[in-house]
Coordinates of C-alpha atoms in Angstrom, one line a residue:
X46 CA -38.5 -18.6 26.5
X47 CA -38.4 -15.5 24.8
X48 CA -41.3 -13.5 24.5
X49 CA -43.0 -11.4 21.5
X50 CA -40.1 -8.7 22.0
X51 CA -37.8 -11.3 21.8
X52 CA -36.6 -11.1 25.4
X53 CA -36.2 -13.9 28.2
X54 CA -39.2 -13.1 30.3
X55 CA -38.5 -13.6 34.0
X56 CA -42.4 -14.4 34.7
X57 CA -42.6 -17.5 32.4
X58 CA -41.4 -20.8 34.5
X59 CA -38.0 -22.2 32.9
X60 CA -39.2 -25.0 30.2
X61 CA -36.4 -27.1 31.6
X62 CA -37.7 -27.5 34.9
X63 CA -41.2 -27.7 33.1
X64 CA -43.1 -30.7 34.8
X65 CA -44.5 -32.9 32.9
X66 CA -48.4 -34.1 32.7
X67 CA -50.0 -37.5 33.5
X68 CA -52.9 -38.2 31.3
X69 CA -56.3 -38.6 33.3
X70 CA -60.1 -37.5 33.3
X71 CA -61.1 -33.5 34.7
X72 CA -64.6 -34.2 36.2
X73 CA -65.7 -32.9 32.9
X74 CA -64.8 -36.0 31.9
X75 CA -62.2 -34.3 29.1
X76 CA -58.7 -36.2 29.2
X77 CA -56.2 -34.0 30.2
X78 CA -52.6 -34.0 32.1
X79 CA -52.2 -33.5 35.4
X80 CA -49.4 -32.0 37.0
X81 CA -47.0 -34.2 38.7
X82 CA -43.2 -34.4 39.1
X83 CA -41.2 -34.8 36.3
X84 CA -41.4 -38.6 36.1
X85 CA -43.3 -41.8 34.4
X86 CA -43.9 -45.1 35.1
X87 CA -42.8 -46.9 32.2
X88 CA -45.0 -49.3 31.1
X89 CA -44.7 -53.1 32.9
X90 CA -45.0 -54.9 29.2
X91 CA -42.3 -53.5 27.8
X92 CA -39.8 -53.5 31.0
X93 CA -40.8 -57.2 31.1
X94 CA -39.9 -57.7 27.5
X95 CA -36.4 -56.1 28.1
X96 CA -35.8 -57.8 30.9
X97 CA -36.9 -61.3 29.5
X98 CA -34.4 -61.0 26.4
X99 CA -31.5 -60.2 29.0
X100 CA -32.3 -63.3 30.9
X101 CA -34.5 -61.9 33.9
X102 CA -38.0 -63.7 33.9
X103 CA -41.1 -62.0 33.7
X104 CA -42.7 -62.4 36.7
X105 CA -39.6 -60.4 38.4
X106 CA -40.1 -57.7 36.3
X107 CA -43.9 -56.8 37.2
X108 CA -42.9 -53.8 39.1
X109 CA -42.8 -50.8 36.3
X110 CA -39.5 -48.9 36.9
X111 CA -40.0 -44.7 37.1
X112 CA -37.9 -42.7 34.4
X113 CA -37.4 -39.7 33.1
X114 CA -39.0 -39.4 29.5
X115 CA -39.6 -36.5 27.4
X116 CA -41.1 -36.2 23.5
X117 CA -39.7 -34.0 20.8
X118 CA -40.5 -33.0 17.5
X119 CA -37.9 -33.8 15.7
X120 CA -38.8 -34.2 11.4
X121 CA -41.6 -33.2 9.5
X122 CA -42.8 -33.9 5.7
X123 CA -45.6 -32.9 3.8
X124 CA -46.8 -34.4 0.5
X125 CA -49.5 -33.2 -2.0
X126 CA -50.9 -34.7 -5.4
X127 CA -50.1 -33.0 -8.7
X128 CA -53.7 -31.8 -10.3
X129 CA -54.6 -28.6 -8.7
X130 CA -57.8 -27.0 -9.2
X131 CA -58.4 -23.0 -9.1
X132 CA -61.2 -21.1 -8.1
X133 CA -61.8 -20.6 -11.8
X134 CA -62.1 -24.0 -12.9
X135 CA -64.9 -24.2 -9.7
X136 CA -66.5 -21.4 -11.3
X137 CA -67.0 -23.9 -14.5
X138 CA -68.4 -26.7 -12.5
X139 CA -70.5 -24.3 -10.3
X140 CA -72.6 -21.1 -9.8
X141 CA -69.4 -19.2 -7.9
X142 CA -65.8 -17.3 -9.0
X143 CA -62.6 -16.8 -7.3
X144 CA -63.5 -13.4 -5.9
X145 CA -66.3 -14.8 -4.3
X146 CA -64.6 -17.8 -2.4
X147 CA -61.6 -16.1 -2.1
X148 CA -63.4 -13.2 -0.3
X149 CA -65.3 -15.7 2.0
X150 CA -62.8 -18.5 2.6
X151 CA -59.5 -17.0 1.6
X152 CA -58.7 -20.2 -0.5
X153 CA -57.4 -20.1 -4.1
X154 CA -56.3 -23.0 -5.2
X155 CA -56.3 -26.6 -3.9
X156 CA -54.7 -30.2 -4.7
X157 CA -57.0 -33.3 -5.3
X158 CA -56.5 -37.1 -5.7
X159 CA -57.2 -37.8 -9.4
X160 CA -56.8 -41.8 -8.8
X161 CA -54.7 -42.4 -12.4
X162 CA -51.6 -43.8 -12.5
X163 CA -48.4 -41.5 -12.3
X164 CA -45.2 -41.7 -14.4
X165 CA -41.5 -41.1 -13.8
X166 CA -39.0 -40.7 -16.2
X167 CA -35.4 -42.6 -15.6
X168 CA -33.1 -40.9 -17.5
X169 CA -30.6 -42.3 -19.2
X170 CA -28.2 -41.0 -21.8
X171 CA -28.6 -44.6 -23.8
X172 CA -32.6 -45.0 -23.0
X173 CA -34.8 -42.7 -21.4
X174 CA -37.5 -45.3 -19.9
X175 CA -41.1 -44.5 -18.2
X176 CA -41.8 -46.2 -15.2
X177 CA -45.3 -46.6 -13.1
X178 CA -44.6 -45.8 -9.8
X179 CA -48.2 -46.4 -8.6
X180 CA -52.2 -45.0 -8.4
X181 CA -52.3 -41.3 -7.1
X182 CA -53.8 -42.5 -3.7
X183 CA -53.4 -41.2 -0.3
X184 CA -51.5 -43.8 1.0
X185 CA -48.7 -42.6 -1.3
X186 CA -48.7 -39.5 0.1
X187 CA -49.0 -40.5 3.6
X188 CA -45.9 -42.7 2.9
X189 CA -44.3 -40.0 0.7
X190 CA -44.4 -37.1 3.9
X191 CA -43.6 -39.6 6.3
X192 CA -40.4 -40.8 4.2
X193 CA -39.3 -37.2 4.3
X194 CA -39.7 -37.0 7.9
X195 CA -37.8 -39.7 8.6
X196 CA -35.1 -38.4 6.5
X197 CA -35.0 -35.0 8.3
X198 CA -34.8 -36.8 11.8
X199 CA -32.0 -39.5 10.3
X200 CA -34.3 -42.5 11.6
X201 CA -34.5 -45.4 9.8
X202 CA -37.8 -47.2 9.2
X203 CA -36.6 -50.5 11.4
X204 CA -36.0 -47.8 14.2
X205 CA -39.9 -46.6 14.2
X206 CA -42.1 -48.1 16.6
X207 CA -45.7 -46.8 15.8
X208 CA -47.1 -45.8 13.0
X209 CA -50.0 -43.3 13.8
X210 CA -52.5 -42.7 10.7
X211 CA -54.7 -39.9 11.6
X212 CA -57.3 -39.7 8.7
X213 CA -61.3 -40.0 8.5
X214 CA -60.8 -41.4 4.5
X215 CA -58.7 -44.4 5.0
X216 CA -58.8 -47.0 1.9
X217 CA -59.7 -49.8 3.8
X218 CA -62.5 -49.9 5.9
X219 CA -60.0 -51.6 8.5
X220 CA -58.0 -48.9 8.1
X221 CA -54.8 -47.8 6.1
X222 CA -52.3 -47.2 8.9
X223 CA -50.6 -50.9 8.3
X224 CA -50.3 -50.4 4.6
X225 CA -48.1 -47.5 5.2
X226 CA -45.6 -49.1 7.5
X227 CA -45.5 -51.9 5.4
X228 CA -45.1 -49.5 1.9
X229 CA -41.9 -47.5 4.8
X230 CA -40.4 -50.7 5.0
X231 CA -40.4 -51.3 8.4
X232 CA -39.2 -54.6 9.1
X233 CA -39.6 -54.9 12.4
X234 CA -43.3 -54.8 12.2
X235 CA -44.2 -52.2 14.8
X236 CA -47.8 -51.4 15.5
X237 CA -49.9 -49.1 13.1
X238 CA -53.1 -47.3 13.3
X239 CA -55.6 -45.2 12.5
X240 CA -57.0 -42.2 14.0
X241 CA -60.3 -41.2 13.2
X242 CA -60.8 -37.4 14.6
X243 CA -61.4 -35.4 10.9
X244 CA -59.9 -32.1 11.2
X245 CA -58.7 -32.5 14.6
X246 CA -56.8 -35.7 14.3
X247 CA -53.8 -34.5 13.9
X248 CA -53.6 -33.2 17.0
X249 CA -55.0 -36.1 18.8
X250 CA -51.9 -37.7 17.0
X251 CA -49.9 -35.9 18.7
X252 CA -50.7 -36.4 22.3
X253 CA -51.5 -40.3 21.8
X254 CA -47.8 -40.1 20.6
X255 CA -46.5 -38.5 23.6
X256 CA -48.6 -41.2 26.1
X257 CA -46.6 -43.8 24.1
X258 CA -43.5 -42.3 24.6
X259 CA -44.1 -41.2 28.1
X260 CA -46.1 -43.8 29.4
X261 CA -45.1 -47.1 27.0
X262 CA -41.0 -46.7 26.1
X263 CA -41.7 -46.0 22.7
X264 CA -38.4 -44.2 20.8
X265 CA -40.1 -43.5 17.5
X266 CA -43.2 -42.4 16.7
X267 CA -44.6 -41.2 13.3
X268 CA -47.7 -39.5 13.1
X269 CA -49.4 -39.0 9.8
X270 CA -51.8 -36.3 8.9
X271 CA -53.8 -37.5 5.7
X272 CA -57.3 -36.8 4.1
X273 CA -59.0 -37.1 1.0
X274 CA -62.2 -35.2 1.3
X275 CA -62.5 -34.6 -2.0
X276 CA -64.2 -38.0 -2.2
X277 CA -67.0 -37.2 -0.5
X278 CA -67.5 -33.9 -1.4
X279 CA -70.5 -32.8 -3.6
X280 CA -69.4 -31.0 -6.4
X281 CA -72.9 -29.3 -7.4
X282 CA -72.7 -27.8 -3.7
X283 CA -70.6 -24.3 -4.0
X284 CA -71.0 -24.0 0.0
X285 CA -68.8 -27.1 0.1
X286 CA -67.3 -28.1 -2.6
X287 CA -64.9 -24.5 -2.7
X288 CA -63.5 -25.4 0.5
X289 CA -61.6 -28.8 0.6
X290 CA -58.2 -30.5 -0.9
X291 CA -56.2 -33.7 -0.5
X292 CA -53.2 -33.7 0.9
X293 CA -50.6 -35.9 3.5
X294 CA -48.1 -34.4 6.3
X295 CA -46.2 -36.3 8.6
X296 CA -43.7 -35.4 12.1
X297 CA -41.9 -37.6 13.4
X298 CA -42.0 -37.3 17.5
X299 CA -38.8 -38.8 19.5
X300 CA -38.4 -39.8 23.3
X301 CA -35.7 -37.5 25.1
X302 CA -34.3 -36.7 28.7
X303 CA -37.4 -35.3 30.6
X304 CA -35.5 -31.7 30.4
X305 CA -35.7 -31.5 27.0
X306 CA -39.6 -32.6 26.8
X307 CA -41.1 -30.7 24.3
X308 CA -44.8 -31.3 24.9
X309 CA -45.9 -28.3 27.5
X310 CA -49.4 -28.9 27.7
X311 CA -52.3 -29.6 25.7
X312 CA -56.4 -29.4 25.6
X313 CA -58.8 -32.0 24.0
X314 CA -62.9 -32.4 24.0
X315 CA -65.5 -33.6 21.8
X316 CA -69.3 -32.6 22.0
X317 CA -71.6 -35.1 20.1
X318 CA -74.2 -32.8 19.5
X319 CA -72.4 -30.7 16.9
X320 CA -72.8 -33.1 14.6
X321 CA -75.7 -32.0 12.8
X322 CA -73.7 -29.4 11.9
X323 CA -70.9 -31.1 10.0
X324 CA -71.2 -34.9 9.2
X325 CA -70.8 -37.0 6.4
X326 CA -73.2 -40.2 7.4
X327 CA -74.1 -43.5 6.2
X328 CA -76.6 -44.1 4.1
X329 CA -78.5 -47.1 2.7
X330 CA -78.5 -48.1 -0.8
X331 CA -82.2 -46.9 -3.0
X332 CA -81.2 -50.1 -5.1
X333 CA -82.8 -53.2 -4.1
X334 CA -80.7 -55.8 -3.1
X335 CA -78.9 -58.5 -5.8
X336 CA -79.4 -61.6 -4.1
X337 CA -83.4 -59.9 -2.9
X338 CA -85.2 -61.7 0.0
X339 CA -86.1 -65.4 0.8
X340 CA -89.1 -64.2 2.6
X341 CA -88.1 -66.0 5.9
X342 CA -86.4 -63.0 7.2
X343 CA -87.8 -59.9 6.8
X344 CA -85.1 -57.1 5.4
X345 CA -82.3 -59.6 5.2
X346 CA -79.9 -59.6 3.6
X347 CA -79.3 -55.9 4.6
X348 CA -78.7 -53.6 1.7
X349 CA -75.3 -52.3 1.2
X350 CA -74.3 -48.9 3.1
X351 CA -72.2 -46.3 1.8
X352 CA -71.2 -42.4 3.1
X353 CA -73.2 -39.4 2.0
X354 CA -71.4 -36.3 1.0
X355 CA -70.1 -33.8 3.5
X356 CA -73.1 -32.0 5.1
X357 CA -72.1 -28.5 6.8
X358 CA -73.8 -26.2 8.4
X359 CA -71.3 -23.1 7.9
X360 CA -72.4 -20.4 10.2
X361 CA -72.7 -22.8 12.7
X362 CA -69.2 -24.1 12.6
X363 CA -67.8 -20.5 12.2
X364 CA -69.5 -19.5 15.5
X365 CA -68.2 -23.1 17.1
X366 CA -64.3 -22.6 16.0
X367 CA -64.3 -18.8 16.7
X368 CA -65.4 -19.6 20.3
X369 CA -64.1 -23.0 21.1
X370 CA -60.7 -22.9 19.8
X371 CA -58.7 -19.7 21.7
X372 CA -60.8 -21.1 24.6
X373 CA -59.2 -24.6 24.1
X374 CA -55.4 -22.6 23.4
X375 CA -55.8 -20.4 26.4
X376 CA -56.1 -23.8 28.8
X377 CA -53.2 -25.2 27.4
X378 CA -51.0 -22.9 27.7
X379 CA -52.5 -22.6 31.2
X380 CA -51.6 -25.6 32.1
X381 CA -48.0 -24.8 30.1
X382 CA -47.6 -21.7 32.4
X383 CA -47.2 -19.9 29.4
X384 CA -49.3 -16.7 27.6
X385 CA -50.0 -15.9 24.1
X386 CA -47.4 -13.7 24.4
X387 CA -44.6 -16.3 24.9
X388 CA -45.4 -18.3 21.8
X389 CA -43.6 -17.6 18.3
X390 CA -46.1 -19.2 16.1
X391 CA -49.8 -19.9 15.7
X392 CA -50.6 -22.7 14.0
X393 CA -54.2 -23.5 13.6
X394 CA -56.4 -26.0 11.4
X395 CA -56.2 -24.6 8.1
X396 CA -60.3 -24.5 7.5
X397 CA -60.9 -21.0 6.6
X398 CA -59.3 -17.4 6.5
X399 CA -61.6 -15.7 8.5
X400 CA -61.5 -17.9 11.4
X401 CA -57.9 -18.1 11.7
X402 CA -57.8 -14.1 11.8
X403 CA -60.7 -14.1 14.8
X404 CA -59.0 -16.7 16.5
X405 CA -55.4 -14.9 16.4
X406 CA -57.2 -11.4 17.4
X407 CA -59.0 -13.0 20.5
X408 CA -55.4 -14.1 21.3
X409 CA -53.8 -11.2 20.5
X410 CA -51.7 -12.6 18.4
X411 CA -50.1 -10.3 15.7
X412 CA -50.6 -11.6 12.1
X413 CA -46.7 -11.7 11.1
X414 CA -46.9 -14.6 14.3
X415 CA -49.7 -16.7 12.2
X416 CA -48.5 -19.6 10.2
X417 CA -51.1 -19.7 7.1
X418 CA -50.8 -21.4 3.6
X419 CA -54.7 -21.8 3.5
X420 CA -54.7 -20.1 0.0
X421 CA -52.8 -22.6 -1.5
X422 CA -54.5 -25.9 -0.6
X423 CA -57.5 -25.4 0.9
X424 CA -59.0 -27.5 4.2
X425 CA -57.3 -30.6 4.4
X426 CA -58.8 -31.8 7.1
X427 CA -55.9 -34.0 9.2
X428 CA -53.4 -33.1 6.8
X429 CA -53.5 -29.1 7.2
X430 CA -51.5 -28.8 10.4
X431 CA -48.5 -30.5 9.5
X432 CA -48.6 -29.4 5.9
X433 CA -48.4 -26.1 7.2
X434 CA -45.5 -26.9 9.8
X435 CA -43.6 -28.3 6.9
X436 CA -43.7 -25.4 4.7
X437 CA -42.4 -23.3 7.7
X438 CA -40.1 -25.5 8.9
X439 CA -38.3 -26.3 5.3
X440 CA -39.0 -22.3 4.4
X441 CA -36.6 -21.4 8.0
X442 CA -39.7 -19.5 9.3
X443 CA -40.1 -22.1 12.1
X444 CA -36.6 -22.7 13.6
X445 CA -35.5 -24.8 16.4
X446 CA -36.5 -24.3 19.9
X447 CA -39.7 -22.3 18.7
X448 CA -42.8 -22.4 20.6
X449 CA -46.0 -23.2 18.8
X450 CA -49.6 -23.0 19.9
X451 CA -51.6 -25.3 17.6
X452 CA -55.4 -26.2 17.2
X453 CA -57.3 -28.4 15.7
X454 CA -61.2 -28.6 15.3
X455 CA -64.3 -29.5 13.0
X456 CA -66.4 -33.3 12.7
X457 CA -67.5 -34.5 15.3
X458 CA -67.8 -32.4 16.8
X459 CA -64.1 -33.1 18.2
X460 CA -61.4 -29.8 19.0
X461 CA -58.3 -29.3 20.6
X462 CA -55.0 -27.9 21.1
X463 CA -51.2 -28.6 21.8
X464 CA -48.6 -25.8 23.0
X465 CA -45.0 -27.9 21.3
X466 CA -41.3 -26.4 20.7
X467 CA -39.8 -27.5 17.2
X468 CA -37.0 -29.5 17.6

């Protein structure tokens, strides 16, 4: 592994012989991987399955088999809609301008769902014709960035075998993850699901990925990045309504040989109590009820709930990220036997300039190391991370075999980290 001088440092342990982690409970309760030799029990359902289609019956195949399994990152894609909004057309809407957010946030510009219908233009040199490709929704993005992960890793939808939506604005109560495996074309119907961890869900997709690879024989896994905040954002409130976009990213994460596993460790908690600071929670409707009461049941039927805006408490969070998140990097790349000094990038949630800059000085971590496109698109909640890695990876900044120490953190409140090599 080199480190920041670009040398093989003979203190860091050689990533090839890296063990790899189990996934169990710290007495803190926080899920975590323990250290154990380089080895996984694969899981008992799918060995059974295998050996049931070759003839063996199931009860002789209740004994799970130990192999070597690894994860690797392996395609990424990023999608974004088309209407962008400035600082300056904030400052219409709003008592703010772009020096002021840009000062205090570092964003300048971000992307946001606009819900109409989008045109494209088949050109022909007989008849040009307009055809409706579909609603600007975030279910096509999430299927756009996923498509162009899949094309980067040369996997074909029938060869995925989970889906993993990580959003907190699906469109479906029941969640979105299905629609998008079904709009990929997947016709083997593998499983899909949500993830519901806001700004650090992405993340959380990650490591569920690697347990189902690890630990379940999965091959193919896509996780999805994808948030819409702009829904339930306020747009009379300049504290919030400066700070978010829409966006989708997607990686695709592949089994390999143990040796080549490139998951080295990887830190997750929640505390509950943070969520006064940074919520968006249901609420009841003022308006009284269509159908009203019968008067044999007192408040029935129950009026119909909906979401309140986003309610943050800024300082608050500021303070929370600045001191949570190295904390959370530092143990996982603990647990990776690595230092700050043997990553190549720093990939945090993209929420806000200043906080990226005091997490990278706590690490020590010079700024030309710091993957950043905050300016551009604002906090995207789920989506940031691998929106990010996708503009770095596509730009040749991130290359193959890097090192990255990534973080994700906000509602909840939920935070974590993953230390992953590229490729």
């Amino acid at each position: 592994m080199a480190n920041a001088s670009g040398f093989i440092s003979s203190s860091v342990p050689s990533l090839r012989r890296r063990n790899l982690h189990s996934f169990g409970f710290s007495r803190s309760g926080v899920c975590s991987f323990e250290r154990i030799t380089k080895r996984v029990f694969r899981c008992s359902a799918v060995e059974g399955a295998e050996k049931y289609a070759s003839g063996v019956s199931p009860s002789e195949s209740r004994v799970p088999r130990i192999v070597n399994k690894g994860c690797k990152l392996v395609g990424c894609g990023s999608a974004v809609p088309n209407l962008l909004i400035s600082n300056d057309d904030l400052s219409k809407i709003v008592e703010t301008s772009d020096e002021w957010i840009s000062v205090r946030t570092g964003i300048r510009n971000r992307r946001v769902l606009s819900g109409r219908f989008f045109l494209t233009m088949h050109a022909s040199a007989i008849n040009p014709s307009f055809r409706i490709l579909g609603k600007d929704r975030l279910t096509g993005l999430a299927v756009e960035a996923a498509q162009k992960a899949l094309q980067m890793s040369q996997v074909d939808p029938d060869d995925v075998d989970l889906v993993l939506l990580c959003t907190s604005t699906p469109e479906d109560l029941f969640g979105s993850a299905p629609q998008i495996q079904r709009a990929l074309g997947c016709k083997r119907n593998p499983l899909a699901y949500d993830i519901t961890a806001a700004c650090s869900g992405f993340v959380l997709g990650l490591v569920s990925a690697a347990c189902h690879i690890r630990g379940g024989g999965f091959q193919n896994v896509l996780v999805i990045g994808a948030d819409a905040l702009s829904r339930y954002v306020d747009w009379t409130d300049r504290g919030t309504c400066i700070l978010f976009g829409d966006a989708a990213g997607a990686v695709l994460v592949q089994a390999c040989d143990g040796e080549e596993d490139g998951l080295f460790g990887f830190d997750l908690h929640s505390d509950g109590d943070g969520q006064r600071h940074l919520n968006a929670s249901i609420k009841d409707d003022e308006t009284e009820h269509a159908l009203g009461s019968n008067g044999s049941v007192v408040n029935f039927p129950p009026r119909h709930s909906s979401y309140s805006c986003i309610q943050m408490n800024g300082k608050e969070v500021f303070r929370f990220a600045a001191r949570s998140v190295p904390q959370s990097i530092e143990s996982a790349l603990e647990k990776a036997g690595l230092t700050p000094a043997n990553i190549d990038w720093l990939l945090l949630h993209q929420a806000n300039q200043r906080i990226i800059d005091a997490v990278a000085t706590r690490l020590e971590v010079p700024t030309e190391r710091v993957i950043s496109n905050l300016a551009n698109y604002g906090n995207t909640s789920a989506a940031s991370i691998p929106l990010a890695l996708d503009e770095a990876v596509r730009s040749g900044k991130v290359q193959s075999g890097h090192t990255i120490a990534t973080a994700g953190f906000g509602a909840g409140l939920t935070w974590g980290s993953a230390i992953v090599r590229w490729g």
